[in-house]
Coordinates of C-alpha atoms in Angstrom, one line a residue:
Chain F
X1 CA -47.4 -159.2 81.0
X2 CA -43.8 -159.1 80.0
X3 CA -42.4 -155.8 78.6
X4 CA -40.0 -155.6 75.8
X5 CA -38.1 -152.4 75.1
X6 CA -35.8 -151.7 72.1
X7 CA -33.2 -149.0 71.7
X8 CA -32.5 -146.9 69.9
X9 CA -35.9 -146.3 68.2
X10 CA -34.1 -144.9 65.1
X11 CA -30.6 -145.2 63.7
X12 CA -29.0 -143.7 60.7
X13 CA -25.6 -145.0 59.4
X14 CA -23.3 -144.5 56.6
X15 CA -22.5 -147.7 54.6
X16 CA -19.7 -149.6 56.1
X17 CA -20.3 -148.5 59.7
X18 CA -21.0 -150.8 62.6
X19 CA -24.0 -150.7 65.0
X20 CA -25.4 -152.3 68.1
X21 CA -29.2 -152.7 68.8
X22 CA -30.4 -153.5 72.3
X23 CA -33.4 -155.4 73.6
X24 CA -34.4 -155.3 77.3
X25 CA -37.1 -157.5 78.7
X26 CA -38.8 -157.4 82.1
X27 CA -39.0 -161.0 83.1
X28 CA -37.4 -164.4 82.5
X29 CA -37.9 -165.8 79.0
X30 CA -37.9 -169.2 77.3
X31 CA -37.2 -167.9 73.8
X32 CA -35.9 -164.7 72.1
X33 CA -36.0 -164.0 68.4
X34 CA -34.5 -161.2 66.3
X35 CA -36.3 -160.3 63.1
X36 CA -35.6 -157.9 60.2
X37 CA -38.6 -156.4 58.5
X38 CA -37.5 -155.5 55.0
X39 CA -39.0 -152.7 52.9
X40 CA -41.5 -155.1 51.4
X41 CA -42.9 -155.9 54.8
X42 CA -41.6 -159.4 55.1
X43 CA -40.4 -160.6 58.5
X44 CA -37.0 -162.3 58.2
X45 CA -36.0 -164.5 61.1
X46 CA -32.4 -163.5 62.0
X47 CA -31.7 -165.4 65.2
X48 CA -33.3 -167.7 67.7
X49 CA -31.2 -167.0 70.7
X50 CA -32.6 -167.6 74.2
X51 CA -29.1 -167.4 75.6
X52 CA -25.5 -167.2 74.4
X53 CA -23.9 -165.8 71.3
X54 CA -24.6 -166.7 67.6
X55 CA -23.1 -165.3 64.4
X56 CA -24.4 -165.3 60.8
X57 CA -22.1 -163.5 58.4
X58 CA -22.0 -159.8 59.3
X59 CA -24.6 -160.2 62.0
X60 CA -24.2 -161.6 65.4
X61 CA -26.4 -161.6 68.5
X62 CA -25.8 -162.1 72.2
X63 CA -28.4 -162.8 74.9
X64 CA -27.6 -162.5 78.6
X65 CA -30.8 -164.1 80.1
X66 CA -29.8 -163.6 83.7
X67 CA -29.5 -159.8 83.1
X68 CA -32.6 -159.7 80.8
X69 CA -31.1 -158.2 77.6
X70 CA -30.0 -159.1 74.1
X71 CA -27.8 -157.3 71.7
X72 CA -27.8 -157.4 67.9
X73 CA -24.5 -156.4 66.2
X74 CA -24.4 -155.4 62.5
X75 CA -20.9 -154.9 61.1
X76 CA -19.9 -153.3 57.8
X77 CA -23.5 -152.2 57.2
X78 CA -24.9 -152.2 53.7
X79 CA -27.9 -150.4 52.2
X80 CA -29.8 -153.7 52.1
X81 CA -29.6 -153.8 55.9
X82 CA -32.1 -151.0 56.1
X83 CA -35.5 -151.7 57.6
X84 CA -37.0 -152.3 61.0
X85 CA -35.4 -154.8 63.5
X86 CA -37.6 -156.4 66.0
X87 CA -36.9 -158.3 69.2
X88 CA -39.6 -160.7 70.4
X89 CA -39.7 -163.0 73.5
X90 CA -41.9 -165.8 74.8
X91 CA -42.3 -167.2 78.3
X92 CA -42.6 -170.8 77.4
X93 CA -45.5 -173.2 77.4
X94 CA -46.7 -172.8 81.0
X95 CA -46.0 -169.1 80.9
X96 CA -48.0 -168.3 77.7
X97 CA -48.1 -171.2 75.2
X98 CA -45.0 -169.7 73.5
X99 CA -46.8 -166.5 72.5
X100 CA -44.4 -163.9 71.3
X101 CA -44.3 -160.4 72.7
X102 CA -42.7 -157.9 70.4
X103 CA -40.8 -154.7 71.0
X104 CA -41.6 -151.6 69.0
X105 CA -38.5 -152.1 66.8
X106 CA -35.5 -150.1 65.7
X107 CA -35.7 -148.4 62.4
X108 CA -32.3 -148.6 60.7
X109 CA -31.4 -146.5 57.7
X110 CA -28.1 -147.2 55.9
X111 CA -27.1 -144.4 53.5
X112 CA -24.7 -145.1 50.5
Chain Y
X1 CA -40.6 -175.6 50.6
X2 CA -43.5 -173.3 51.2
X3 CA -43.4 -172.9 55.0
X4 CA -46.2 -170.6 56.0
X5 CA -48.5 -169.3 53.3
X6 CA -51.1 -166.5 53.7
X7 CA -54.0 -165.8 51.4
X8 CA -54.8 -163.2 50.2
X9 CA -51.8 -160.9 50.1
X10 CA -53.9 -157.7 49.8
X11 CA -57.5 -156.9 50.2
X12 CA -59.7 -153.8 50.4
X13 CA -63.0 -154.0 52.2
X14 CA -65.9 -151.7 52.9
X15 CA -67.0 -151.2 56.5
X16 CA -69.4 -153.9 57.5
X17 CA -68.2 -156.5 55.0
X18 CA -67.0 -159.9 56.2
X19 CA -64.0 -161.9 55.1
X20 CA -61.7 -164.7 56.0
X21 CA -57.9 -164.8 56.0
X22 CA -56.3 -168.2 55.4
X23 CA -53.0 -169.4 56.9
X24 CA -51.6 -172.7 55.7
X25 CA -48.4 -174.4 57.0
X26 CA -46.8 -177.5 55.6
X27 CA -44.4 -178.2 58.5
X28 CA -46.8 -180.2 60.6
X29 CA -46.5 -177.6 63.4
X30 CA -48.8 -177.8 66.5
X31 CA -48.9 -174.1 67.4
X32 CA -50.3 -171.4 65.1
X33 CA -50.7 -167.7 65.8
X34 CA -52.4 -164.6 64.2
X35 CA -50.8 -161.2 64.8
X36 CA -51.6 -157.7 63.6
X37 CA -49.1 -154.9 63.0
X38 CA -50.0 -151.3 63.1
X39 CA -47.8 -148.4 62.0
X40 CA -44.9 -147.7 64.3
X41 CA -45.6 -150.7 66.5
X42 CA -44.5 -154.3 66.9
X43 CA -46.8 -157.2 66.3
X44 CA -49.6 -157.9 68.7
X45 CA -51.3 -161.3 69.2
X46 CA -54.9 -161.6 68.1
X47 CA -55.7 -165.4 68.6
X48 CA -53.7 -168.6 68.7
X49 CA -54.1 -172.3 68.6
X50 CA -52.1 -175.0 70.4
X51 CA -53.4 -177.9 68.2
X52 CA -56.1 -179.0 65.8
X53 CA -59.6 -178.1 67.1
X54 CA -58.3 -175.6 69.7
X55 CA -58.3 -171.8 69.8
X56 CA -57.6 -169.2 72.4
X57 CA -57.6 -165.4 72.7
X58 CA -54.5 -163.3 72.6
X59 CA -53.9 -159.6 73.4
X60 CA -56.3 -158.0 70.9
X61 CA -59.1 -160.5 70.1
X62 CA -62.1 -158.2 69.8
X63 CA -63.8 -158.2 66.4
X64 CA -62.1 -161.4 65.2
X65 CA -62.9 -165.1 65.2
X66 CA -60.7 -168.1 64.4
X67 CA -61.0 -171.7 63.5
X68 CA -58.5 -174.6 63.3
X69 CA -60.4 -177.5 61.8
X70 CA -57.3 -179.0 60.2
X71 CA -53.9 -179.0 61.7
X72 CA -52.3 -177.3 58.7
X73 CA -54.8 -174.4 58.4
X74 CA -55.6 -171.5 60.7
X75 CA -58.4 -169.2 59.6
X76 CA -59.0 -165.6 60.8
X77 CA -62.4 -164.1 60.3
X78 CA -63.8 -160.6 60.4
X79 CA -67.5 -160.8 60.7
X80 CA -68.2 -157.0 60.3
X81 CA -65.1 -155.1 59.3
X82 CA -64.3 -151.8 60.9
X83 CA -61.8 -149.1 59.8
X84 CA -59.8 -149.8 63.1
X85 CA -59.1 -153.3 61.7
X86 CA -57.0 -151.8 58.8
X87 CA -53.6 -153.4 59.4
X88 CA -51.1 -155.9 58.2
X89 CA -51.9 -159.4 59.5
X90 CA -49.2 -162.0 60.0
X91 CA -49.6 -165.7 60.7
X92 CA -46.9 -167.8 62.4
X93 CA -46.4 -171.4 63.3
X94 CA -44.1 -173.3 65.8
X95 CA -43.2 -176.8 66.3
X96 CA -41.9 -177.3 69.8
X97 CA -40.3 -175.6 72.8
X98 CA -36.8 -175.1 71.4
X99 CA -37.8 -174.0 67.9
X100 CA -38.5 -170.5 66.6
X101 CA -41.8 -169.2 65.2
X102 CA -42.0 -169.1 61.4
X103 CA -43.9 -166.2 59.8
X104 CA -45.8 -165.8 56.6
X105 CA -45.4 -162.8 54.4
X106 CA -48.4 -161.0 55.7
X107 CA -51.8 -159.8 54.4
X108 CA -52.3 -156.1 54.0
X109 CA -56.0 -155.3 54.7
X110 CA -57.6 -151.9 54.2
X111 CA -61.1 -151.2 55.4
X112 CA -62.8 -148.1 54.0

């Protein structure tokens, strides 16, 4: 099956710093989603981004499908950005009925 | 605007007991999925459904059964709970090819 690797596994920042999280995947994909898992365990859908660039406030994401990677940018980080960030991909209907394969996540800690 | 609702949110079971987790979605989505999340790992797919009356196995199906008698509900059953099934369970639904999966808030299940 498809492999999803996220880096770095852990990241510690001071409030106000910027960061880049990376997601590499081993095969072509139909869909890519970025999630933030907050301290209460909820999965928050950040971006649905199979290709191109999207921005939402201080967060933006870029997926280069032909090179099989995606980047999540967090600018001016805040303590509320702390948590685990997951990348997940699916291979479409014929590939897998849109089943998502998750990476192991990046644990982000933002200190005040 | 409920989205995906999981019941219950927390449960403690003894080894050998049975229980059913309920996932309900009010978005008329065709596809529904059950995932489990273990410490330090991303989510892994247990079972999924591509429409009312259909079910299929995912990556880690052993020890679980599912049913989709109504389009809006997807049930996950544990017939004889084992400590290895202690986990957080997430349900998700999806409409069509170019839409993201929507996740519930999770069910935290402990088996003693």
